[in-house]
Amino acid sequence: MNILILGSGGREHTFAWKIAQSPLCKNLFVAPGNSGTSEIASNINISVTDFQSIKELVLQKQIDMVVVGPEDPLVQGLHDFFLNDAMLKDIAVIGPQKKAAILDGSKEFAKEFLFRHNIPTAAYESFTKETVENGYVFLETLNPPYVLKADGLAAGKGVVILNDLEEAKAELKSMLVDSKFGEASDKVVIEEFLDGIELSCFVLTDGKNYKILPTAKDYKRIGEGDTGLNTGGMGAVSPVPFASDEFLNKIEERIVKPTINGFQKDNLPYKGFVFIGLIKVGDDPKVIEYNVRMGDPETEVVLPRLKNDFVEILLAISNETLDKITIEIDERAATTIMLVSGGYPEAYEKGKEITGIENIIDSISFHAGATIKDNKIVTSGGRVMAITSYGKTYKEAIKKSYQNIEKLHFDKMYYRKDIGFDL
């Protein structure tokens, strides 16, 4: 098969790394890709939301399957674009149709879905510019901390958690009235705060059947001890040590099954990955959010633990035969540490040369915000590279990643030295 991956981050490099191992993959393309994908696939410089250029590429390269990395193209209706085009309709697209992708594109839609199907989640209300005063009143009914979420896509930065009531009111005004996140915060969801420890659950579905991938826990804050600003993710661990078999069973019975059944009841056409952001409150799982794609950097620890031929699984998703697949998982733990540009998640410089990659032993470097310029690998984004390792325990795996990070260098390189500290 000729396969096209859409995206340019660490998640897409991990997809490419795993797909390239399959004998079913003949030619692999990544659009736009990065310095890591260029070593195992052909990068094509096309935007993930330029549907017309994607169509031309798919026809020119005789692509059989498109694996969508980020949520943007799905929320904008890429899968529907293929289904509605006579020349593209028979090509497998891994990712939900627009009607289902709204689960990621609208926090309010996701909350309504959760309540409708009795899936455990935090109480909430949503507000617009016109009802901002009601939002102030609702905040006054809650105990701190206060959770404010921009309704639309804000590149993972649209969630704000504040302890001070006046600060929360000011933030609500900033989001709704001053358009802090542009159109994404035309509507804001305010939620009750759930106190617990977070983890991520990844589900594959063909629309009817589902398979659960290994759990992972990522670390969102820039600073050690989970302090400072939210980021796209600074590291991840799989499996999650505190997720016992009994707890995993609760996740499947109370959350995964009603989610997949809910897709069918609500006629939400879904073939692809379901990311369920969870929080363990006491001994019970509750849903924080849905994403309609794999997480990043969790992909960098989940896929390396998958023993199956990944292309076989993707084909089963497309053919609605996922029930015939048995997921095989590597017993070892996997961890990843994210190297980021100095200043991230705020302003940072690009174009810094990355050295030492060839010295990495016993770890895998998944490139994210990195590109090739003048035959050198240089930084091109905030999150630059994820260093993934295996170990008998997560502690052993983390140690390997840190040992290899010491061999790497770029100007103002930063990473958290405490990934796994809370486990």
PDB file of C-alpha atoms in Angstrom, residues 110-402:
ATOM      1  CA  ALA A 110     -18.467  17.124  24.104  1.00  0.00           C
ATOM      2  CA  LYS A 111     -20.032  17.954  27.485  1.00  0.00           C
ATOM      3  CA  GLU A 112     -23.554  17.527  26.075  1.00  0.00           C
ATOM      4  CA  PHE A 113     -22.519  14.147  24.632  1.00  0.00           C
ATOM      5  CA  LEU A 114     -21.114  13.039  28.012  1.00  0.00           C
ATOM      6  CA  PHE A 115     -24.243  14.042  29.914  1.00  0.00           C
ATOM      7  CA  ARG A 116     -26.566  12.535  27.292  1.00  0.00           C
ATOM      8  CA  HIS A 117     -24.890   9.130  27.601  1.00  0.00           C
ATOM      9  CA  ASN A 118     -24.426   9.246  31.405  1.00  0.00           C
ATOM     10  CA  ILE A 119     -20.638   9.198  31.176  1.00  0.00           C
ATOM     11  CA  PRO A 120     -19.023  10.525  34.387  1.00  0.00           C
ATOM     12  CA  THR A 121     -17.604  14.063  34.019  1.00  0.00           C
ATOM     13  CA  ALA A 122     -17.491  17.413  35.837  1.00  0.00           C
ATOM     14  CA  ALA A 123     -20.592  19.640  36.165  1.00  0.00           C
ATOM     15  CA  TYR A 124     -20.437  22.629  33.791  1.00  0.00           C
ATOM     16  CA  GLU A 125     -22.176  25.581  32.147  1.00  0.00           C
ATOM     17  CA  SER A 126     -21.245  27.478  28.997  1.00  0.00           C
ATOM     18  CA  PHE A 127     -21.320  31.226  28.322  1.00  0.00           C
ATOM     19  CA  THR A 128     -20.954  33.743  25.473  1.00  0.00           C
ATOM     20  CA  LYS A 129     -20.093  37.452  25.326  1.00  0.00           C
ATOM     21  CA  GLU A 130     -23.789  38.234  25.814  1.00  0.00           C
ATOM     22  CA  THR A 131     -24.037  36.110  28.985  1.00  0.00           C
ATOM     23  CA  VAL A 132     -20.668  36.999  30.544  1.00  0.00           C
ATOM     24  CA  GLU A 133     -22.433  38.495  33.624  1.00  0.00           C
ATOM     25  CA  ASN A 134     -24.161  35.122  34.191  1.00  0.00           C
ATOM     26  CA  GLY A 135     -20.699  33.554  33.988  1.00  0.00           C
ATOM     27  CA  TYR A 136     -19.512  35.761  36.864  1.00  0.00           C
ATOM     28  CA  VAL A 137     -22.496  34.627  38.926  1.00  0.00           C
ATOM     29  CA  PHE A 138     -21.834  30.946  38.099  1.00  0.00           C
ATOM     30  CA  LEU A 139     -18.174  31.319  39.148  1.00  0.00           C
ATOM     31  CA  GLU A 140     -19.380  32.635  42.512  1.00  0.00           C
ATOM     32  CA  THR A 141     -21.316  29.381  43.088  1.00  0.00           C
ATOM     33  CA  LEU A 142     -18.183  27.243  42.652  1.00  0.00           C
ATOM     34  CA  ASN A 143     -15.334  26.484  45.016  1.00  0.00           C
ATOM     35  CA  PRO A 144     -11.830  27.277  43.735  1.00  0.00           C
ATOM     36  CA  PRO A 145      -9.905  26.388  41.662  1.00  0.00           C
ATOM     37  CA  TYR A 146     -11.921  27.606  38.661  1.00  0.00           C
ATOM     38  CA  VAL A 147     -11.663  25.824  35.296  1.00  0.00           C
ATOM     39  CA  LEU A 148     -12.302  27.879  32.130  1.00  0.00           C
ATOM     40  CA  LYS A 149     -12.172  26.241  28.703  1.00  0.00           C
ATOM     41  CA  ALA A 150     -12.354  27.954  25.323  1.00  0.00           C
ATOM     42  CA  ASP A 151     -15.050  26.076  23.412  1.00  0.00           C
ATOM     43  CA  GLY A 152     -13.138  25.808  20.127  1.00  0.00           C
ATOM     44  CA  LEU A 153      -9.666  24.635  19.088  1.00  0.00           C
ATOM     45  CA  ALA A 154      -6.922  26.704  20.740  1.00  0.00           C
ATOM     46  CA  ALA A 155      -3.894  24.488  19.996  1.00  0.00           C
ATOM     47  CA  GLY A 156      -4.042  22.859  23.432  1.00  0.00           C
ATOM     48  CA  LYS A 157      -3.733  26.207  25.234  1.00  0.00           C
ATOM     49  CA  GLY A 158      -7.413  27.081  25.712  1.00  0.00           C
ATOM     50  CA  VAL A 159      -7.786  25.718  29.257  1.00  0.00           C
ATOM     51  CA  VAL A 160      -7.103  28.020  32.214  1.00  0.00           C
ATOM     52  CA  ILE A 161      -7.199  26.967  35.888  1.00  0.00           C
ATOM     53  CA  LEU A 162      -7.189  29.777  38.483  1.00  0.00           C
ATOM     54  CA  ASN A 163      -7.479  29.867  42.270  1.00  0.00           C
ATOM     55  CA  ASP A 164      -8.637  33.459  42.668  1.00  0.00           C
ATOM     56  CA  LEU A 165     -12.284  34.360  41.947  1.00  0.00           C
ATOM     57  CA  GLU A 166     -11.501  37.887  40.687  1.00  0.00           C
ATOM     58  CA  GLU A 167      -8.742  36.524  38.425  1.00  0.00           C
ATOM     59  CA  ALA A 168     -11.193  33.941  37.070  1.00  0.00           C
ATOM     60  CA  LYS A 169     -13.743  36.677  36.284  1.00  0.00           C
ATOM     61  CA  ALA A 170     -11.060  38.768  34.568  1.00  0.00           C
ATOM     62  CA  GLU A 171      -9.956  35.709  32.537  1.00  0.00           C
ATOM     63  CA  LEU A 172     -13.564  34.994  31.507  1.00  0.00           C
ATOM     64  CA  LYS A 173     -13.879  38.591  30.266  1.00  0.00           C
ATOM     65  CA  SER A 174     -10.530  38.306  28.467  1.00  0.00           C
ATOM     66  CA  MET A 175     -11.673  35.134  26.683  1.00  0.00           C
ATOM     67  CA  LEU A 176     -15.227  36.191  25.795  1.00  0.00           C
ATOM     68  CA  VAL A 177     -15.127  39.974  25.431  1.00  0.00           C
ATOM     69  CA  ASP A 178     -11.495  40.545  24.421  1.00  0.00           C
ATOM     70  CA  SER A 179     -11.318  37.375  22.238  1.00  0.00           C
ATOM     71  CA  LYS A 180      -8.115  36.108  23.897  1.00  0.00           C
ATOM     72  CA  PHE A 181      -8.228  32.903  21.806  1.00  0.00           C
ATOM     73  CA  GLY A 182      -9.993  34.465  18.793  1.00  0.00           C
ATOM     74  CA  GLU A 183     -13.067  32.563  17.585  1.00  0.00           C
ATOM     75  CA  ALA A 184     -12.115  29.594  19.806  1.00  0.00           C
ATOM     76  CA  SER A 185     -13.290  31.570  22.859  1.00  0.00           C
ATOM     77  CA  ASP A 186     -16.535  32.983  21.397  1.00  0.00           C
ATOM     78  CA  LYS A 187     -18.014  30.517  23.858  1.00  0.00           C
ATOM     79  CA  VAL A 188     -16.426  29.440  27.153  1.00  0.00           C
ATOM     80  CA  VAL A 189     -17.230  26.379  29.256  1.00  0.00           C
ATOM     81  CA  ILE A 190     -16.826  26.769  33.032  1.00  0.00           C
ATOM     82  CA  GLU A 191     -16.449  23.477  34.912  1.00  0.00           C
ATOM     83  CA  GLU A 192     -16.265  22.305  38.470  1.00  0.00           C
ATOM     84  CA  PHE A 193     -12.690  21.403  39.377  1.00  0.00           C
ATOM     85  CA  LEU A 194     -12.005  17.686  39.772  1.00  0.00           C
ATOM     86  CA  ASP A 195      -9.263  16.881  42.264  1.00  0.00           C
ATOM     87  CA  GLY A 196      -7.259  13.805  41.318  1.00  0.00           C
ATOM     88  CA  ILE A 197      -4.507  12.461  39.088  1.00  0.00           C
ATOM     89  CA  GLU A 198      -4.824  12.540  35.300  1.00  0.00           C
ATOM     90  CA  LEU A 199      -4.195   9.855  32.697  1.00  0.00           C
ATOM     91  CA  SER A 200      -5.004   9.245  29.041  1.00  0.00           C
ATOM     92  CA  CYS A 201      -6.944   6.368  27.515  1.00  0.00           C
ATOM     93  CA  PHE A 202      -6.606   5.625  23.790  1.00  0.00           C
ATOM     94  CA  VAL A 203      -9.279   3.722  21.923  1.00  0.00           C
ATOM     95  CA  LEU A 204      -9.329   2.514  18.322  1.00  0.00           C
ATOM     96  CA  THR A 205     -12.751   2.211  16.718  1.00  0.00           C
ATOM     97  CA  ASP A 206     -14.128   1.239  13.315  1.00  0.00           C
ATOM     98  CA  GLY A 207     -17.488   2.770  14.273  1.00  0.00           C
ATOM     99  CA  LYS A 208     -18.883  -0.449  15.752  1.00  0.00           C
ATOM    100  CA  ASN A 209     -16.034  -2.335  17.400  1.00  0.00           C
ATOM    101  CA  TYR A 210     -13.291  -0.961  19.601  1.00  0.00           C
ATOM    102  CA  LYS A 211      -9.873  -1.884  20.971  1.00  0.00           C
ATOM    103  CA  ILE A 212      -8.147  -0.191  23.887  1.00  0.00           C
ATOM    104  CA  LEU A 213      -4.468   0.717  23.586  1.00  0.00           C
ATOM    105  CA  PRO A 214      -2.147   1.025  26.613  1.00  0.00           C
ATOM    106  CA  THR A 215      -2.856   3.879  29.019  1.00  0.00           C
ATOM    107  CA  ALA A 216      -0.379   6.730  29.358  1.00  0.00           C
ATOM    108  CA  LYS A 217       0.130   9.749  31.552  1.00  0.00           C
ATOM    109  CA  ASP A 218       1.528  12.980  30.176  1.00  0.00           C
ATOM    110  CA  TYR A 219       2.915  16.043  31.916  1.00  0.00           C
ATOM    111  CA  LYS A 220       1.425  19.292  30.634  1.00  0.00           C
ATOM    112  CA  ARG A 221       3.084  22.025  32.698  1.00  0.00           C
ATOM    113  CA  ILE A 222       6.373  23.611  31.645  1.00  0.00           C
ATOM    114  CA  GLY A 223       7.860  23.644  35.137  1.00  0.00           C
ATOM    115  CA  GLU A 224       9.005  20.886  37.465  1.00  0.00           C
ATOM    116  CA  GLY A 225       6.487  19.728  40.051  1.00  0.00           C
ATOM    117  CA  ASP A 226       3.752  20.473  37.482  1.00  0.00           C
ATOM    118  CA  THR A 227       4.078  24.246  37.799  1.00  0.00           C
ATOM    119  CA  GLY A 228       3.945  27.096  35.326  1.00  0.00           C
ATOM    120  CA  LEU A 229       2.176  27.416  31.992  1.00  0.00           C
ATOM    121  CA  ASN A 230       0.389  24.630  30.126  1.00  0.00           C
ATOM    122  CA  THR A 231       2.220  23.167  27.137  1.00  0.00           C
ATOM    123  CA  GLY A 232       1.435  20.564  24.494  1.00  0.00           C
ATOM    124  CA  GLY A 233       3.118  18.030  26.816  1.00  0.00           C
ATOM    125  CA  MET A 234       6.602  17.698  28.346  1.00  0.00           C
ATOM    126  CA  GLY A 235       6.849  13.923  28.703  1.00  0.00           C
ATOM    127  CA  ALA A 236       4.831  10.743  29.143  1.00  0.00           C
ATOM    128  CA  VAL A 237       4.850   7.353  30.851  1.00  0.00           C
ATOM    129  CA  SER A 238       3.150   4.066  29.856  1.00  0.00           C
ATOM    130  CA  PRO A 239       1.671   2.030  31.429  1.00  0.00           C
ATOM    131  CA  VAL A 240       0.252   4.175  34.222  1.00  0.00           C
ATOM    132  CA  PRO A 241       1.383   2.517  37.483  1.00  0.00           C
ATOM    133  CA  PHE A 242      -1.719   3.505  39.492  1.00  0.00           C
ATOM    134  CA  ALA A 243      -4.168   2.160  36.883  1.00  0.00           C
ATOM    135  CA  SER A 244      -4.987  -1.252  38.380  1.00  0.00           C
ATOM    136  CA  ASP A 245      -6.931  -3.923  36.469  1.00  0.00           C
ATOM    137  CA  GLU A 246     -10.005  -3.011  38.505  1.00  0.00           C
ATOM    138  CA  PHE A 247      -9.635   0.681  37.586  1.00  0.00           C
ATOM    139  CA  LEU A 248      -9.066  -0.163  33.891  1.00  0.00           C
ATOM    140  CA  ASN A 249     -12.239  -2.248  33.990  1.00  0.00           C
ATOM    141  CA  LYS A 250     -14.165   0.783  35.328  1.00  0.00           C
ATOM    142  CA  ILE A 251     -12.771   2.881  32.445  1.00  0.00           C
ATOM    143  CA  GLU A 252     -13.961   0.323  29.897  1.00  0.00           C
ATOM    144  CA  GLU A 253     -17.419  -0.255  31.405  1.00  0.00           C
ATOM    145  CA  ARG A 254     -18.298   3.296  32.434  1.00  0.00           C
ATOM    146  CA  ILE A 255     -16.535   5.329  29.762  1.00  0.00           C
ATOM    147  CA  VAL A 256     -15.296   3.435  26.692  1.00  0.00           C
ATOM    148  CA  LYS A 257     -18.387   1.299  26.033  1.00  0.00           C
ATOM    149  CA  PRO A 258     -20.927   4.134  26.477  1.00  0.00           C
ATOM    150  CA  THR A 259     -18.722   6.382  24.298  1.00  0.00           C
ATOM    151  CA  ILE A 260     -18.645   3.927  21.370  1.00  0.00           C
ATOM    152  CA  ASN A 261     -22.358   3.134  21.839  1.00  0.00           C
ATOM    153  CA  GLY A 262     -23.018   6.876  21.955  1.00  0.00           C
ATOM    154  CA  PHE A 263     -21.372   7.321  18.542  1.00  0.00           C
ATOM    155  CA  GLN A 264     -23.837   4.816  17.093  1.00  0.00           C
ATOM    156  CA  LYS A 265     -26.901   6.192  18.909  1.00  0.00           C
ATOM    157  CA  ASP A 266     -26.096   9.779  17.849  1.00  0.00           C
ATOM    158  CA  ASN A 267     -25.084   8.685  14.334  1.00  0.00           C
ATOM    159  CA  LEU A 268     -21.561  10.107  14.679  1.00  0.00           C
ATOM    160  CA  PRO A 269     -19.496   8.394  11.914  1.00  0.00           C
ATOM    161  CA  TYR A 270     -16.224   7.492  13.559  1.00  0.00           C
ATOM    162  CA  LYS A 271     -13.262   5.503  12.215  1.00  0.00           C
ATOM    163  CA  GLY A 272     -10.048   6.280  13.980  1.00  0.00           C
ATOM    164  CA  PHE A 273      -8.478   7.119  17.329  1.00  0.00           C
ATOM    165  CA  VAL A 274     -10.427   8.306  20.351  1.00  0.00           C
ATOM    166  CA  PHE A 275      -8.306  10.076  22.950  1.00  0.00           C
ATOM    167  CA  ILE A 276     -10.095  10.183  26.306  1.00  0.00           C
ATOM    168  CA  GLY A 277      -8.515  12.529  28.836  1.00  0.00           C
ATOM    169  CA  LEU A 278      -9.361  11.097  32.262  1.00  0.00           C
ATOM    170  CA  ILE A 279      -8.945  11.991  35.908  1.00  0.00           C
ATOM    171  CA  LYS A 280      -8.919   9.476  38.750  1.00  0.00           C
ATOM    172  CA  VAL A 281     -11.025  10.977  41.543  1.00  0.00           C
ATOM    173  CA  GLY A 282     -10.806   8.643  44.523  1.00  0.00           C
ATOM    174  CA  ASP A 283     -11.118   5.247  42.836  1.00  0.00           C
ATOM    175  CA  ASP A 284     -13.344   6.430  40.002  1.00  0.00           C
ATOM    176  CA  PRO A 285     -12.504   7.646  36.478  1.00  0.00           C
ATOM    177  CA  LYS A 286     -14.137  10.787  35.084  1.00  0.00           C
ATOM    178  CA  VAL A 287     -13.773  12.304  31.611  1.00  0.00           C
ATOM    179  CA  ILE A 288     -12.023  15.664  31.267  1.00  0.00           C
ATOM    180  CA  GLU A 289     -12.117  15.838  27.456  1.00  0.00           C
ATOM    181  CA  TYR A 290     -12.208  13.983  24.156  1.00  0.00           C
ATOM    182  CA  ASN A 291      -9.745  14.437  21.311  1.00  0.00           C
ATOM    183  CA  VAL A 292     -10.317  12.851  17.913  1.00  0.00           C
ATOM    184  CA  ARG A 293      -6.674  11.902  17.401  1.00  0.00           C
ATOM    185  CA  MET A 294      -3.786  10.344  19.300  1.00  0.00           C
ATOM    186  CA  GLY A 295      -2.156  12.437  22.014  1.00  0.00           C
ATOM    187  CA  ASP A 296       1.310  13.910  21.810  1.00  0.00           C
ATOM    188  CA  PRO A 297       3.678  12.994  23.513  1.00  0.00           C
ATOM    189  CA  GLU A 298       1.628   9.946  24.608  1.00  0.00           C
ATOM    190  CA  THR A 299       1.842   8.439  21.098  1.00  0.00           C
ATOM    191  CA  GLU A 300       5.608   8.295  21.598  1.00  0.00           C
ATOM    192  CA  VAL A 301       5.128   5.822  24.485  1.00  0.00           C
ATOM    193  CA  VAL A 302       1.924   4.027  23.415  1.00  0.00           C
ATOM    194  CA  LEU A 303       2.872   2.982  19.857  1.00  0.00           C
ATOM    195  CA  PRO A 304       6.337   1.666  20.817  1.00  0.00           C
ATOM    196  CA  ARG A 305       4.522  -0.746  23.188  1.00  0.00           C
ATOM    197  CA  LEU A 306       2.225  -2.025  20.418  1.00  0.00           C
ATOM    198  CA  LYS A 307       3.570  -5.322  19.043  1.00  0.00           C
ATOM    199  CA  ASN A 308       1.030  -5.638  16.202  1.00  0.00           C
ATOM    200  CA  ASP A 309       1.543  -4.640  12.593  1.00  0.00           C
ATOM    201  CA  PHE A 310       0.098  -1.112  12.779  1.00  0.00           C
ATOM    202  CA  VAL A 311      -1.036  -1.112   9.144  1.00  0.00           C
ATOM    203  CA  GLU A 312      -3.080  -4.289   9.738  1.00  0.00           C
ATOM    204  CA  ILE A 313      -4.886  -2.461  12.551  1.00  0.00           C
ATOM    205  CA  LEU A 314      -5.487   0.647  10.414  1.00  0.00           C
ATOM    206  CA  LEU A 315      -6.892  -1.551   7.628  1.00  0.00           C
ATOM    207  CA  ALA A 316      -9.231  -3.238  10.120  1.00  0.00           C
ATOM    208  CA  ILE A 317     -10.463   0.213  11.249  1.00  0.00           C
ATOM    209  CA  SER A 318     -11.178   1.126   7.633  1.00  0.00           C
ATOM    210  CA  ASN A 319     -12.836  -2.243   6.806  1.00  0.00           C
ATOM    211  CA  GLU A 320     -14.854  -2.383  10.049  1.00  0.00           C
ATOM    212  CA  THR A 321     -13.173  -5.662  11.043  1.00  0.00           C
ATOM    213  CA  LEU A 322     -11.467  -4.468  14.228  1.00  0.00           C
ATOM    214  CA  ASP A 323     -13.166  -7.267  16.179  1.00  0.00           C
ATOM    215  CA  LYS A 324     -10.907  -9.745  14.320  1.00  0.00           C
ATOM    216  CA  ILE A 325      -7.727  -8.123  15.706  1.00  0.00           C
ATOM    217  CA  THR A 326      -6.052  -9.121  18.976  1.00  0.00           C
ATOM    218  CA  ILE A 327      -3.982  -6.271  20.376  1.00  0.00           C
ATOM    219  CA  GLU A 328      -0.557  -7.414  21.600  1.00  0.00           C
ATOM    220  CA  ILE A 329       1.294  -5.217  24.069  1.00  0.00           C
ATOM    221  CA  ASP A 330       4.976  -5.157  25.042  1.00  0.00           C
ATOM    222  CA  GLU A 331       5.220  -5.847  28.778  1.00  0.00           C
ATOM    223  CA  ARG A 332       8.003  -3.300  29.185  1.00  0.00           C
ATOM    224  CA  ALA A 333       7.361   0.257  30.299  1.00  0.00           C
ATOM    225  CA  ALA A 334       8.032   3.110  27.877  1.00  0.00           C
ATOM    226  CA  THR A 335       8.768   6.708  28.778  1.00  0.00           C
ATOM    227  CA  THR A 336       9.473   9.825  26.763  1.00  0.00           C
ATOM    228  CA  ILE A 337      11.027  13.175  27.663  1.00  0.00           C
ATOM    229  CA  MET A 338      10.309  16.229  25.493  1.00  0.00           C
ATOM    230  CA  LEU A 339      13.109  18.660  24.633  1.00  0.00           C
ATOM    231  CA  VAL A 340      11.763  22.162  24.031  1.00  0.00           C
ATOM    232  CA  SER A 341      13.027  25.519  22.796  1.00  0.00           C
ATOM    233  CA  GLY A 342      14.035  28.045  25.462  1.00  0.00           C
ATOM    234  CA  GLY A 343      11.087  30.366  26.166  1.00  0.00           C
ATOM    235  CA  TYR A 344       8.411  27.853  25.119  1.00  0.00           C
ATOM    236  CA  PRO A 345       5.362  27.893  25.506  1.00  0.00           C
ATOM    237  CA  GLU A 346       5.782  31.648  25.058  1.00  0.00           C
ATOM    238  CA  ALA A 347       8.107  33.311  22.517  1.00  0.00           C
ATOM    239  CA  TYR A 348      11.116  31.243  21.414  1.00  0.00           C
ATOM    240  CA  GLU A 349      13.718  31.303  18.655  1.00  0.00           C
ATOM    241  CA  LYS A 350      13.924  28.795  15.798  1.00  0.00           C
ATOM    242  CA  GLY A 351      16.756  27.591  13.586  1.00  0.00           C
ATOM    243  CA  LYS A 352      19.070  26.302  16.350  1.00  0.00           C
ATOM    244  CA  GLU A 353      21.266  23.418  15.207  1.00  0.00           C
ATOM    245  CA  ILE A 354      20.637  20.109  17.025  1.00  0.00           C
ATOM    246  CA  THR A 355      23.756  17.988  17.580  1.00  0.00           C
ATOM    247  CA  GLY A 356      24.452  14.566  19.080  1.00  0.00           C
ATOM    248  CA  ILE A 357      21.486  12.635  17.660  1.00  0.00           C
ATOM    249  CA  GLU A 358      23.831  10.039  16.158  1.00  0.00           C
ATOM    250  CA  ASN A 359      25.201   9.278  19.670  1.00  0.00           C
ATOM    251  CA  ILE A 360      21.867   8.058  21.049  1.00  0.00           C
ATOM    252  CA  ILE A 361      22.018   4.403  22.103  1.00  0.00           C
ATOM    253  CA  ASP A 362      19.093   2.316  23.364  1.00  0.00           C
ATOM    254  CA  SER A 363      16.556   5.156  23.017  1.00  0.00           C
ATOM    255  CA  ILE A 364      14.472   6.392  20.075  1.00  0.00           C
ATOM    256  CA  SER A 365      14.474  10.055  19.084  1.00  0.00           C
ATOM    257  CA  PHE A 366      11.120  11.144  17.712  1.00  0.00           C
ATOM    258  CA  HIS A 367      11.487  14.513  16.003  1.00  0.00           C
ATOM    259  CA  ALA A 368       8.741  17.120  16.478  1.00  0.00           C
ATOM    260  CA  GLY A 369       9.639  20.788  15.898  1.00  0.00           C
ATOM    261  CA  ALA A 370      12.751  19.972  13.881  1.00  0.00           C
ATOM    262  CA  THR A 371      13.577  20.351  10.214  1.00  0.00           C
ATOM    263  CA  ILE A 372      16.498  20.033   7.794  1.00  0.00           C
ATOM    264  CA  LYS A 373      18.217  23.230   6.648  1.00  0.00           C
ATOM    265  CA  ASP A 374      21.546  23.302   4.765  1.00  0.00           C
ATOM    266  CA  ASN A 375      22.015  19.577   5.561  1.00  0.00           C
ATOM    267  CA  LYS A 376      21.718  20.252   9.301  1.00  0.00           C
ATOM    268  CA  ILE A 377      18.889  19.364  11.650  1.00  0.00           C
ATOM    269  CA  VAL A 378      17.609  22.589  13.234  1.00  0.00           C
ATOM    270  CA  THR A 379      14.767  23.544  15.569  1.00  0.00           C
ATOM    271  CA  SER A 380      11.523  24.683  13.919  1.00  0.00           C
ATOM    272  CA  GLY A 381       9.034  24.630  16.797  1.00  0.00           C
ATOM    273  CA  GLY A 382       8.495  24.841  20.543  1.00  0.00           C
ATOM    274  CA  ARG A 383       8.543  21.128  21.270  1.00  0.00           C
ATOM    275  CA  VAL A 384      11.604  19.928  19.396  1.00  0.00           C
ATOM    276  CA  MET A 385      12.224  16.239  20.094  1.00  0.00           C
ATOM    277  CA  ALA A 386      10.922  13.371  22.248  1.00  0.00           C
ATOM    278  CA  ILE A 387      13.421  10.843  23.609  1.00  0.00           C
ATOM    279  CA  THR A 388      11.675   7.502  24.197  1.00  0.00           C
ATOM    280  CA  SER A 389      13.109   4.509  26.066  1.00  0.00           C
ATOM    281  CA  TYR A 390      11.995   1.073  27.228  1.00  0.00           C
ATOM    282  CA  GLY A 391      12.639  -0.400  30.658  1.00  0.00           C
ATOM    283  CA  LYS A 392      11.511  -3.187  32.989  1.00  0.00           C
ATOM    284  CA  THR A 393      10.046  -0.341  35.078  1.00  0.00           C
ATOM    285  CA  TYR A 394       9.184   3.243  34.159  1.00  0.00           C
ATOM    286  CA  LYS A 395      12.072   4.383  36.415  1.00  0.00           C
ATOM    287  CA  GLU A 396      14.582   2.364  34.400  1.00  0.00           C
ATOM    288  CA  ALA A 397      13.137   3.709  31.133  1.00  0.00           C
ATOM    289  CA  ILE A 398      13.234   7.323  32.348  1.00  0.00           C
ATOM    290  CA  LYS A 399      16.869   6.919  33.436  1.00  0.00           C
ATOM    291  CA  LYS A 400      17.821   5.754  29.906  1.00  0.00           C
ATOM    292  CA  SER A 401      16.074   8.748  28.317  1.00  0.00           C
ATOM    293  CA  TYR A 402      17.879  11.191  30.611  1.00  0.00           C
TER     294      TYR A 402
END
